[in-house]
CSV table of C-alpha atoms in Angstrom, one decimal:
chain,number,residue,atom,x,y,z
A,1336,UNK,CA,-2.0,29.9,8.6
A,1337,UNK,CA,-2.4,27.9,12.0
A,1338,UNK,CA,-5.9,28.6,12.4
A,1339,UNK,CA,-6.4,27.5,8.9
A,1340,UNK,CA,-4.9,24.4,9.5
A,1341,UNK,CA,-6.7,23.5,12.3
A,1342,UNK,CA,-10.1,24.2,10.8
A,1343,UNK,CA,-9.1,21.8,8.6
A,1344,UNK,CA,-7.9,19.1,10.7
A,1345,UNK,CA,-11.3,19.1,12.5
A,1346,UNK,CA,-13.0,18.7,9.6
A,1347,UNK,CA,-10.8,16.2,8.0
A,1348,UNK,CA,-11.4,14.2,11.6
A,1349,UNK,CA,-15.0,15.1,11.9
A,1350,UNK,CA,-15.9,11.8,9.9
A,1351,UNK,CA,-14.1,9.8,12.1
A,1352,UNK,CA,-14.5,10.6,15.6
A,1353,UNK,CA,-18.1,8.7,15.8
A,1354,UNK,CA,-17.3,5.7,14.2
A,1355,UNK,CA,-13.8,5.5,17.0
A,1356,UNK,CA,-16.8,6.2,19.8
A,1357,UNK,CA,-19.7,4.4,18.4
A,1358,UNK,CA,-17.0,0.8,18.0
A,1359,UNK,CA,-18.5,0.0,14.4
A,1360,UNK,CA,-16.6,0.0,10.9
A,1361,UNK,CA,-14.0,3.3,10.9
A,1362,UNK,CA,-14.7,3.8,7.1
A,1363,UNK,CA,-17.4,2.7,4.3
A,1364,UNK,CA,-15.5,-0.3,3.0
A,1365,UNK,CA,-15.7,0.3,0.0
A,1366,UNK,CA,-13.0,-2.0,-1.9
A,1367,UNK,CA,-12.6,-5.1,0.0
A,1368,UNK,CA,-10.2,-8.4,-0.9
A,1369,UNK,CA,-9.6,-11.4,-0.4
A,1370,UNK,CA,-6.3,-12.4,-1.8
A,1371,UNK,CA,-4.3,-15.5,-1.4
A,1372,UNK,CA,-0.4,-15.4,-3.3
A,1373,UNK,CA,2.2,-17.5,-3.7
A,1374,UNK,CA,6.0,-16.0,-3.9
A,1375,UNK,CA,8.4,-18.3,-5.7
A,1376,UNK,CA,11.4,-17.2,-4.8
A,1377,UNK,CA,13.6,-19.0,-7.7
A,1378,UNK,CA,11.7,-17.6,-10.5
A,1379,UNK,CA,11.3,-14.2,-8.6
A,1380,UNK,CA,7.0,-14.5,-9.3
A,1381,UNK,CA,3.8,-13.9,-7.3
A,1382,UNK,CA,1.0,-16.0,-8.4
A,1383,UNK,CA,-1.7,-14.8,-7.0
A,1384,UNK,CA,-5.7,-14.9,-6.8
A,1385,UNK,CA,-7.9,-11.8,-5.6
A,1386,UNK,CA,-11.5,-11.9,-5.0
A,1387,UNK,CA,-13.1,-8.0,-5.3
A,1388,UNK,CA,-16.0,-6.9,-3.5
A,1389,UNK,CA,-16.8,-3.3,-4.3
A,1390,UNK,CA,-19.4,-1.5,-3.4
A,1391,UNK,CA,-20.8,1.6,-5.6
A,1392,UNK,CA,-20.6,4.7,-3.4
A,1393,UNK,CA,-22.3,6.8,-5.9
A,1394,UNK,CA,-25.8,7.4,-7.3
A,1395,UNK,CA,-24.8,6.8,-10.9
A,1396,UNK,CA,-25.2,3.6,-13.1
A,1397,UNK,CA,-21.3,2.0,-13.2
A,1398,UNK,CA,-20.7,0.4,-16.6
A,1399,UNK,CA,-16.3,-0.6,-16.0
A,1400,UNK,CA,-14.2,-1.0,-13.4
A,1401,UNK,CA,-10.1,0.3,-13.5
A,1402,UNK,CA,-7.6,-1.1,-12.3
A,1403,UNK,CA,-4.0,0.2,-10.8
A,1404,UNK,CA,-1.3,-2.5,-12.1
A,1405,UNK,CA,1.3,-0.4,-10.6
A,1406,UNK,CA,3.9,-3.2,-10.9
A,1407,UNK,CA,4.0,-2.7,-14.9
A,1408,UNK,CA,5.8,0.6,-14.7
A,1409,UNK,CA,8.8,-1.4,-14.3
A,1410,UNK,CA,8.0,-3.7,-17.8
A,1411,UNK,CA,10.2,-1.6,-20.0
A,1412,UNK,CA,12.1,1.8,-20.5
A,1413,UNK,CA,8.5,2.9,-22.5
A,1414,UNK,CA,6.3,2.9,-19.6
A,1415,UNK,CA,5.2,6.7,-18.4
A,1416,UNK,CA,7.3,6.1,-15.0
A,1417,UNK,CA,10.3,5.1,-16.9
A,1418,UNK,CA,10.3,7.8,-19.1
A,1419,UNK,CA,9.4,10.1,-16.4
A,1420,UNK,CA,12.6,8.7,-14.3
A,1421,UNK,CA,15.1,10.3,-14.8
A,1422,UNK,CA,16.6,10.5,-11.3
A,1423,UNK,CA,16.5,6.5,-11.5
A,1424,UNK,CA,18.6,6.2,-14.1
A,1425,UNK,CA,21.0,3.9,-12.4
A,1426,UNK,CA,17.6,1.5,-12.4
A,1427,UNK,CA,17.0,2.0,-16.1
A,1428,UNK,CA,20.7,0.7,-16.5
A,1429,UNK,CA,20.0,-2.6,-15.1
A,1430,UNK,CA,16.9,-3.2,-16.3
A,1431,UNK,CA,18.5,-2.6,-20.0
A,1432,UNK,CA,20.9,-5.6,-19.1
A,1433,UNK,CA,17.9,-7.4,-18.6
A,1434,UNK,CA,18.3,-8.3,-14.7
A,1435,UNK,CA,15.7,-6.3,-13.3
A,1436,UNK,CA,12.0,-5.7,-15.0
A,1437,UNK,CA,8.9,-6.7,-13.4
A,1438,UNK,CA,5.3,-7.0,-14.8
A,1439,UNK,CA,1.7,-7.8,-14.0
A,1440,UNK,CA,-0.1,-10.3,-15.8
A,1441,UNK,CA,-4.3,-11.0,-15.8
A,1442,UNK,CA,-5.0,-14.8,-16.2
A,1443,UNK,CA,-8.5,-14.6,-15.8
A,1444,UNK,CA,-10.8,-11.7,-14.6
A,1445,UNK,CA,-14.7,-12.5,-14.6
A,1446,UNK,CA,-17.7,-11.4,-12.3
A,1447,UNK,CA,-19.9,-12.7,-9.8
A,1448,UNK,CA,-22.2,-13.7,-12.4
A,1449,UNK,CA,-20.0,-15.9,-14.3
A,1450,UNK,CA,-19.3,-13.5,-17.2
A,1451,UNK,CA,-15.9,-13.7,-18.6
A,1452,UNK,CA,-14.1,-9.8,-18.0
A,1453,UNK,CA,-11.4,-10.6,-19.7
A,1454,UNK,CA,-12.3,-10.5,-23.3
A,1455,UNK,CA,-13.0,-6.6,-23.4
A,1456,UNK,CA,-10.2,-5.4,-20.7
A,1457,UNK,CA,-8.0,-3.1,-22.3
A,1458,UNK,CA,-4.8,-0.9,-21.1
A,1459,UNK,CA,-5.9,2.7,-21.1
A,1460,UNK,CA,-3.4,5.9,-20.7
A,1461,UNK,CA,-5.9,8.5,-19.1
A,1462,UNK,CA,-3.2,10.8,-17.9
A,1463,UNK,CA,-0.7,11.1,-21.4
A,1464,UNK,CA,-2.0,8.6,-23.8
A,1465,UNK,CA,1.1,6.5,-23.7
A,1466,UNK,CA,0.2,3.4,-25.9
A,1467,UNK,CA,3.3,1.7,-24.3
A,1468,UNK,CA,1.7,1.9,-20.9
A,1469,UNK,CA,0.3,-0.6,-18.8
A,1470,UNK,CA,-0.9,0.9,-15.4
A,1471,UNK,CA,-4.0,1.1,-15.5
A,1472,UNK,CA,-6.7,-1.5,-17.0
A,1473,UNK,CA,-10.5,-0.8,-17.8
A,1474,UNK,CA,-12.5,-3.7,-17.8
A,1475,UNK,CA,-15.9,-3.2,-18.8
A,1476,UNK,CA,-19.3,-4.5,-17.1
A,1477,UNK,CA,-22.0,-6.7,-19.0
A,1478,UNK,CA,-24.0,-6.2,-15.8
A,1479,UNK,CA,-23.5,-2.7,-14.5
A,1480,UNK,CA,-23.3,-1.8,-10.7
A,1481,UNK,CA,-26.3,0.3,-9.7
A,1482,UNK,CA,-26.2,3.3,-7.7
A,1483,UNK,CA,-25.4,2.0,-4.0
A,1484,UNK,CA,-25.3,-1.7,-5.4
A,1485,UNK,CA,-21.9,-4.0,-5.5
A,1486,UNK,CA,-20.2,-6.0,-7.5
A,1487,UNK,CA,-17.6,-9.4,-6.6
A,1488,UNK,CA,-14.9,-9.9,-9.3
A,1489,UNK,CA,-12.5,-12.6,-9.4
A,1490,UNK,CA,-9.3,-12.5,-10.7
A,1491,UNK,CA,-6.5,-14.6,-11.5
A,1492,UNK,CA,-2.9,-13.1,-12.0
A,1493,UNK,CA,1.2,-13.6,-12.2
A,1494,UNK,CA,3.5,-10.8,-11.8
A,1495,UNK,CA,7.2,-10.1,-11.6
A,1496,UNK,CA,8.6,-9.0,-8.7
A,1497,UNK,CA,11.5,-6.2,-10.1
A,1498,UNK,CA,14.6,-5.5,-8.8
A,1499,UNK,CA,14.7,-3.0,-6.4
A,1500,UNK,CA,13.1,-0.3,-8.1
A,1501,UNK,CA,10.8,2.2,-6.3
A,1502,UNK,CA,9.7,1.3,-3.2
A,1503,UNK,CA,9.1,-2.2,-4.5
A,1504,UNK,CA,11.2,-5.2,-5.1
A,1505,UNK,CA,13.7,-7.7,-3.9
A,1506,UNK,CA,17.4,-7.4,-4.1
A,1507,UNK,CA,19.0,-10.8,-2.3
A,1508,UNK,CA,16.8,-12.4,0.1
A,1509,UNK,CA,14.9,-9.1,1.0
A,1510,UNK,CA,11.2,-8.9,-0.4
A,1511,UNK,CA,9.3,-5.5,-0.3
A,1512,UNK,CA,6.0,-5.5,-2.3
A,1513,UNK,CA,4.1,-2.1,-2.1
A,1514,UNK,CA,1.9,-1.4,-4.9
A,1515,UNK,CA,2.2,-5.2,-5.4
A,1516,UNK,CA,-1.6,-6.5,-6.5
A,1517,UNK,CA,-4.2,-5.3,-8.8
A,1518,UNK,CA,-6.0,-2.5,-7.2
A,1519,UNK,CA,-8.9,-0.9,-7.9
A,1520,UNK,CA,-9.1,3.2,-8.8
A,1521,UNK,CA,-11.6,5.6,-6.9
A,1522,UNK,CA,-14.9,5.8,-8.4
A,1523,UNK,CA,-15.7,9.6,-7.4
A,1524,UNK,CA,-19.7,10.8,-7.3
A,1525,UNK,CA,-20.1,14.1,-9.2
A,1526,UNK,CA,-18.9,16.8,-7.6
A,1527,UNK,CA,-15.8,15.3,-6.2
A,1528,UNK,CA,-12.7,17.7,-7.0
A,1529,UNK,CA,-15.8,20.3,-8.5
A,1530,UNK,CA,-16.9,17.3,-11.7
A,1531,UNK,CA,-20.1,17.7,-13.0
A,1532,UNK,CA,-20.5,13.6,-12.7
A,1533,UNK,CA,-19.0,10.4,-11.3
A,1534,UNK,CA,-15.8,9.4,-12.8
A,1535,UNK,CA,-12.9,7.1,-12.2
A,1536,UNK,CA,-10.0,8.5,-10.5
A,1537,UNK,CA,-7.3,5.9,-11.8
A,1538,UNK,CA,-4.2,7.9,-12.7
A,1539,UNK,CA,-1.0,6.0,-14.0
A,1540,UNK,CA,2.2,5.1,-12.0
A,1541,UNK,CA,4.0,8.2,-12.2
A,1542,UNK,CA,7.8,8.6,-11.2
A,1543,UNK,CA,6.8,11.4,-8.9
A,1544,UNK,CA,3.8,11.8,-6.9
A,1545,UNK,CA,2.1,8.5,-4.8
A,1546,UNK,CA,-1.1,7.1,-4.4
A,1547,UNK,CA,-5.0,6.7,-3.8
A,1548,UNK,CA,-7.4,4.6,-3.1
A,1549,UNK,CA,-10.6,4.0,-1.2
A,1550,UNK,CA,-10.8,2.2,2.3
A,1551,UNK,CA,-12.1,-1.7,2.6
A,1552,UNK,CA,-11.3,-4.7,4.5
A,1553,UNK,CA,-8.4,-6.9,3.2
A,1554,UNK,CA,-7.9,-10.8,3.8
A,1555,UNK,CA,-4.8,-12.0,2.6
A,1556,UNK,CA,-2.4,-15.1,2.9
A,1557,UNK,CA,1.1,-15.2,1.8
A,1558,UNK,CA,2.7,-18.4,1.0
A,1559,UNK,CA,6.5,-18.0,1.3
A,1560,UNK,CA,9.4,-21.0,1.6
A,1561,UNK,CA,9.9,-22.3,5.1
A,1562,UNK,CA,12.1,-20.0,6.9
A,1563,UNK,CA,11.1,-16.7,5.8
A,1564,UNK,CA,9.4,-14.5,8.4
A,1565,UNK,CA,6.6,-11.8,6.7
A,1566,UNK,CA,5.4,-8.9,8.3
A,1567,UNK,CA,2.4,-6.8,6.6
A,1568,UNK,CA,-0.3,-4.2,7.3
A,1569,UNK,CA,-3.1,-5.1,9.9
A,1570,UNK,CA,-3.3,-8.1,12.0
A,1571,UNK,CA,-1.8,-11.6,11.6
A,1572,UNK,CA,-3.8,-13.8,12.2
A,1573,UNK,CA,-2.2,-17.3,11.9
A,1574,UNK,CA,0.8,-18.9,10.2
A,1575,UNK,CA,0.1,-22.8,8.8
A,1576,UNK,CA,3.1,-24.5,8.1
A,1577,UNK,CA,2.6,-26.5,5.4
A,1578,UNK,CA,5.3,-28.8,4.0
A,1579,UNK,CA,8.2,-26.6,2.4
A,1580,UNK,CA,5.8,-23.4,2.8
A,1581,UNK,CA,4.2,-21.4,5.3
A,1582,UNK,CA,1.1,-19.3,4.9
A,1583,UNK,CA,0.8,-16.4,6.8
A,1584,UNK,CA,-3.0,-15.0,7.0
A,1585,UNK,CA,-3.3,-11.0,7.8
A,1586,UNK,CA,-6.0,-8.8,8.2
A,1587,UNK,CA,-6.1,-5.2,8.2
A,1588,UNK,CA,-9.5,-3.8,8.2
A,1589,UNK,CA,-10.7,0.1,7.3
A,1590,UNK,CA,-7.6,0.5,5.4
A,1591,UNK,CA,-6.6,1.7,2.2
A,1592,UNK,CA,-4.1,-0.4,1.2
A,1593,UNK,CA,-2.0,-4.0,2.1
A,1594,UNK,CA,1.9,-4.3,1.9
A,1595,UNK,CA,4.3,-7.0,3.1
A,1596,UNK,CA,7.8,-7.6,3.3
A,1597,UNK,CA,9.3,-10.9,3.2
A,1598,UNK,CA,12.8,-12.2,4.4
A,1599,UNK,CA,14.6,-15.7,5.9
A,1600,UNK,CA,16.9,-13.3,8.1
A,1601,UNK,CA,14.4,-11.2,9.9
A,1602,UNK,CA,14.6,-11.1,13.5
A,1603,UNK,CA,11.0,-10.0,15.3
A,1604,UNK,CA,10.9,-7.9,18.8
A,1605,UNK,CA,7.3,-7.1,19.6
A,1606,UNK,CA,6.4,-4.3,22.3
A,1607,UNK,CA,2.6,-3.8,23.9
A,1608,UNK,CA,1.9,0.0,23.9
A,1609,UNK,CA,-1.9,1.1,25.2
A,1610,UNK,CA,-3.0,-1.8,23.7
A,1611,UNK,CA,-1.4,-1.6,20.4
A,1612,UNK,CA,0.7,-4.8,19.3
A,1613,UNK,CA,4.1,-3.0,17.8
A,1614,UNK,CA,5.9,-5.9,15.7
A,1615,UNK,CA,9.5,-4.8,14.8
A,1616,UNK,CA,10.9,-7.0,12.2
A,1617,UNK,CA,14.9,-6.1,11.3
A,1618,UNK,CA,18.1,-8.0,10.6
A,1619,UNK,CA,20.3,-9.5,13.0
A,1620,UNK,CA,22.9,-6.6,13.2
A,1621,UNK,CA,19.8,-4.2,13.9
A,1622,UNK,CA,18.0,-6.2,16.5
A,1623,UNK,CA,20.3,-4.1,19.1
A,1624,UNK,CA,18.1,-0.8,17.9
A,1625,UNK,CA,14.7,-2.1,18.8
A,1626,UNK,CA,14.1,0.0,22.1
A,1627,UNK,CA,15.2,2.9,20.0
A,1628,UNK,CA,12.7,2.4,17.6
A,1629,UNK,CA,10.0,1.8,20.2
A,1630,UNK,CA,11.0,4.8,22.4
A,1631,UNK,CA,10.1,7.4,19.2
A,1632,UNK,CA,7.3,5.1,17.6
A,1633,UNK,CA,5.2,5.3,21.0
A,1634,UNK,CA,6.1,8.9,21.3
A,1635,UNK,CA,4.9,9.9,18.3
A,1636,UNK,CA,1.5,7.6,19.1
A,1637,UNK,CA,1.3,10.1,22.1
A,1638,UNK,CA,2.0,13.0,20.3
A,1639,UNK,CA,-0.8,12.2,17.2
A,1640,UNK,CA,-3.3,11.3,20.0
A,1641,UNK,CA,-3.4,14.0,22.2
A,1642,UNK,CA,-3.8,16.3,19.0
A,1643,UNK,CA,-5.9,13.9,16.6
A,1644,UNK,CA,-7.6,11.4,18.6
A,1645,UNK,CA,-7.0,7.8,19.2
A,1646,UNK,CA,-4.9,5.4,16.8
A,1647,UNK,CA,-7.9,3.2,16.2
A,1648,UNK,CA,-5.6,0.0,14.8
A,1649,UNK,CA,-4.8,-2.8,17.1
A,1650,UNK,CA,-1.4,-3.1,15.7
A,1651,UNK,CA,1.3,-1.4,13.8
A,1652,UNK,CA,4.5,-3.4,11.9
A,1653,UNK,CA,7.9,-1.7,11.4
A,1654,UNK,CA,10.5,-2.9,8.9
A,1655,UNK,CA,13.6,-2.3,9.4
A,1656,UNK,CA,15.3,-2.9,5.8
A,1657,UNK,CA,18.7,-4.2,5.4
A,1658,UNK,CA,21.1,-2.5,3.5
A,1659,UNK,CA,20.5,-4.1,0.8
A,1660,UNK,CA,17.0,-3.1,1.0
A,1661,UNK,CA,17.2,0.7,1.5
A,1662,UNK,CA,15.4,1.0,-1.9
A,1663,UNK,CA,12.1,0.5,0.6
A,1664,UNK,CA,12.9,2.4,3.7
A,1665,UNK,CA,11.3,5.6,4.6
A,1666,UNK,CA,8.1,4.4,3.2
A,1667,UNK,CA,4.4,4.7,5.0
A,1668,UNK,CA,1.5,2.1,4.3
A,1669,UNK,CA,-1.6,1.5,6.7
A,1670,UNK,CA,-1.0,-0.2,9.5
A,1671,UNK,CA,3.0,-0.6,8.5
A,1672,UNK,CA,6.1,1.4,8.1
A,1673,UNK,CA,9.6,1.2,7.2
A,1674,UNK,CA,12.8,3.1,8.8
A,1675,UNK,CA,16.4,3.4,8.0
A,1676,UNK,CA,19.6,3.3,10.5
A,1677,UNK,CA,23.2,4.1,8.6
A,1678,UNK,CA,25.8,1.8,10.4
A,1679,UNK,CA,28.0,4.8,9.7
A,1680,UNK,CA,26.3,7.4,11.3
A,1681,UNK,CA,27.2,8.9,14.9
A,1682,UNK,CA,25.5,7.7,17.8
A,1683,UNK,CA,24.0,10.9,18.4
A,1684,UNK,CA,22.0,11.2,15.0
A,1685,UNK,CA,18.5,10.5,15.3
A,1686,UNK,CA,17.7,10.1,11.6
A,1687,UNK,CA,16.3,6.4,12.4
A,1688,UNK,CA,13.7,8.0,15.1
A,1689,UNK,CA,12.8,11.2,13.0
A,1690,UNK,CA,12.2,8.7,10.0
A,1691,UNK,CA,9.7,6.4,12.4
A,1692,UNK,CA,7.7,10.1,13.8
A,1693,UNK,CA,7.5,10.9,10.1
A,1694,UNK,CA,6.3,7.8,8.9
A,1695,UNK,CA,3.7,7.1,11.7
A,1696,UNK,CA,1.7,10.7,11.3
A,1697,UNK,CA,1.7,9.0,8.4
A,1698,UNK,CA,-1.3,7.1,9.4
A,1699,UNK,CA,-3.1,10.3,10.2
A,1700,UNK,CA,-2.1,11.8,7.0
A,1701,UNK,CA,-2.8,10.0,5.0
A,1702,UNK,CA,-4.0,6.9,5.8
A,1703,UNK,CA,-6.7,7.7,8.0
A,1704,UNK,CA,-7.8,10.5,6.1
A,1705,UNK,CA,-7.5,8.7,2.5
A,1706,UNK,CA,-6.9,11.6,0.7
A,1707,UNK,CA,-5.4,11.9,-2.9
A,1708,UNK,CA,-1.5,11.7,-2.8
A,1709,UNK,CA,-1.1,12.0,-6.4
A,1710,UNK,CA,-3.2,15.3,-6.8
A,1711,UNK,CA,-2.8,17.0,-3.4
A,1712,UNK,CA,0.4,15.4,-1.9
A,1713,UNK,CA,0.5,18.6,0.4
A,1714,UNK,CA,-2.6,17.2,2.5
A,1715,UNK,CA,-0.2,14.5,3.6
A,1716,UNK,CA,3.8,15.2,2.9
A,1717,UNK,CA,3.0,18.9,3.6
A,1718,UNK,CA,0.6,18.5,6.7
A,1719,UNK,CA,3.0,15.3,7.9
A,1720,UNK,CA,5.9,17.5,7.7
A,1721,UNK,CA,4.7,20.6,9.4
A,1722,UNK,CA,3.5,18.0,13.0
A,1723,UNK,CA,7.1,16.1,12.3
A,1724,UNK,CA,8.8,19.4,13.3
A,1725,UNK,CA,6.5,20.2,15.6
């Protein structure tokens, strides 16, 4: 089995030792954003604009895009994650009572060209034809993308942030938006996963299994109230205060996804580790924890490295959720990770540090690897847990 495994790792890392060497781009970009949202935090809504670039990686002719609009899972009990759900059937309760559903809506999709997208999208159920299911929207090209050619699409878009429900939400003044935007599937070239031709690879939001996507640069800006301090995936960049609002500019680039959390009572601790900006953002009560949570974070950056090369990201964020916010800890995204620390636990336990190793192999697998977590969730929950125990 070892040997096995570590003919694997080298060739899962073979792609990308030269790029870490040579200083260029760590991936192909293929799916890049620019997105700018606004959270209102009365009407619990993200209004939100997104401008796709996304290059063709294949040699075929592309005639539609699909889209991932993970969020509507949570619309009504009807959707395939809902009726897949059944260990979240406290969740399903309070959405009945009508205090808890979120949704995705497209305002306006169109490409670079001008040509409006949004007359022939359609929902499509690929997975279980669910007509009741929202998760996953073709659009369809006038002009098709041409093998190795691009397309910009610009979109337009309103969602509602749920409840805490998976990994996602708000409950109080604690925002966690994972799976938050319109994303774009994986376009895979024939022979991918053995196919005969190029096909989209744009599964719906299942209750188990996670995610996929392709690597690409993201620009984004969060407006938020005055007060609330956000944290997301790559780099910030600046905050403009601007009246009642701030705007808080990240980005993350050779990544496969962007997540942010949001909160008024977040306290920030930063740490400097081989050159890698650590930003810890927790409540008050939790601020106390912070060298804790540095002392396994960069020991588990010294661990990865000194068995899979260098963690090529200039920074990494760590929530630490409230309480109220456990519905997002635990959880790995590029660049950022979430933790968990029980008030009620013995001094002793180390679930809070075993949670942060866990979570930043992570990166590894499956983040800098990209692979699928919905079909092969062993190449980075299996292979993540086998180097946590290590």
């Amino acid at each position: 089995m070892l040997p096995k495994l570590f003919i694997l790792l080298c060739l899962l890392f073979s792609a990308i030792s030269p790029a870490l060497s040579q200083g260029g781009p760590l991936s192909p970009r293929i799916a890049n954003y620019d997105i700018q949202v606004r959270l209102d935090t009365a009407e619990k809504k993200i209004y939100g604009r997104q401008v796709l670039l996304w290059n063709n990686p294949s040699a075929d002719t592309v005639r539609e895009l699909q889209y991932h609009l993970y969020l509507n899972a949570f619309r009504n009990t009807q959707s395939t994650f809902m009726q897949e759900a059944g260990g979240f059937g406290f969740m399903i309760d309070a959405m009945k009572e009508g205090c808890g559903w979120g949704w995705v809506e497209i305002e306006s999709l169109k490409d670079g060209y001008g040509n409006n997208l949004a007359r022939q999208m359609e929902y499509i159920a690929p997975d279980d034809g669910n007509a009741d299911d929202r998760t996953v929207l073709r659009a369809p090209l006038p002009r098709p993308v041409l093998p190795g050619g691009s397309i910009e699409v610009e979109m337009e878009w309103v969602s509602k942030v749920p409840r805490a429900a998976a990994r996602t939400g708000y409950n109080r003044d604690y925002y966690f938006m994972a799976q938050w935007f319109p994303k774009v599937g994986v376009y895979e070239p024939a022979g991918v996963r053995f196919s005969e031709k190029g096909q989209w690879n744009c599964h719906q939001f299942h209750a188990e299994g996670e995610f996929y996507s392709d690597f690409g640069v993201y620009n984004v800006e969060v407006t938020v109230p005055k007060g609330f301090i956000v944290g997301g995936s790559g780099v910030l960049r600046e905050v403009k205060e601007e009246g009642e609002v701030n705007t808080w500019h990240f980005r993350a680039e050779d990544v496969i996804d962007f997540t942010w959390a949001a909160s008024p009572y977040f306290k920030e601790v930063k740490e400097n580790y081989k050159g890698i900006d650590i930003r810890l953002l927790a409540y008050p009560y939790h601020e106390h924890l912070a060298e804790r949570y540095f002392r396994a974070v960069c020991y588990a950056i010294d661990f990865c490295e000194s068995r899979f090369g260098r963690y090529p990201y200039p920074g990494l964020t760590i929530i630490d959720p409230p309480f109220h916010g456990m519905f997002s800890s635990a959880m790995e995204y590029p660049t950022l990770i979430s933790t968990a620390n029980l008030c009620f636990l013995p001094k002793g336990v180390k679930t809070s540090e075993l949670l942060l190793v866990h979570e930043f192999v992570h990166q590894y697998f499956m983040q800098m690897v990209a692979s699928n977590e919905q079909e092969e969730p062993w190449l980075d929950e299996g292979i993540t847990n086998y180097y946590e125990a290590r």
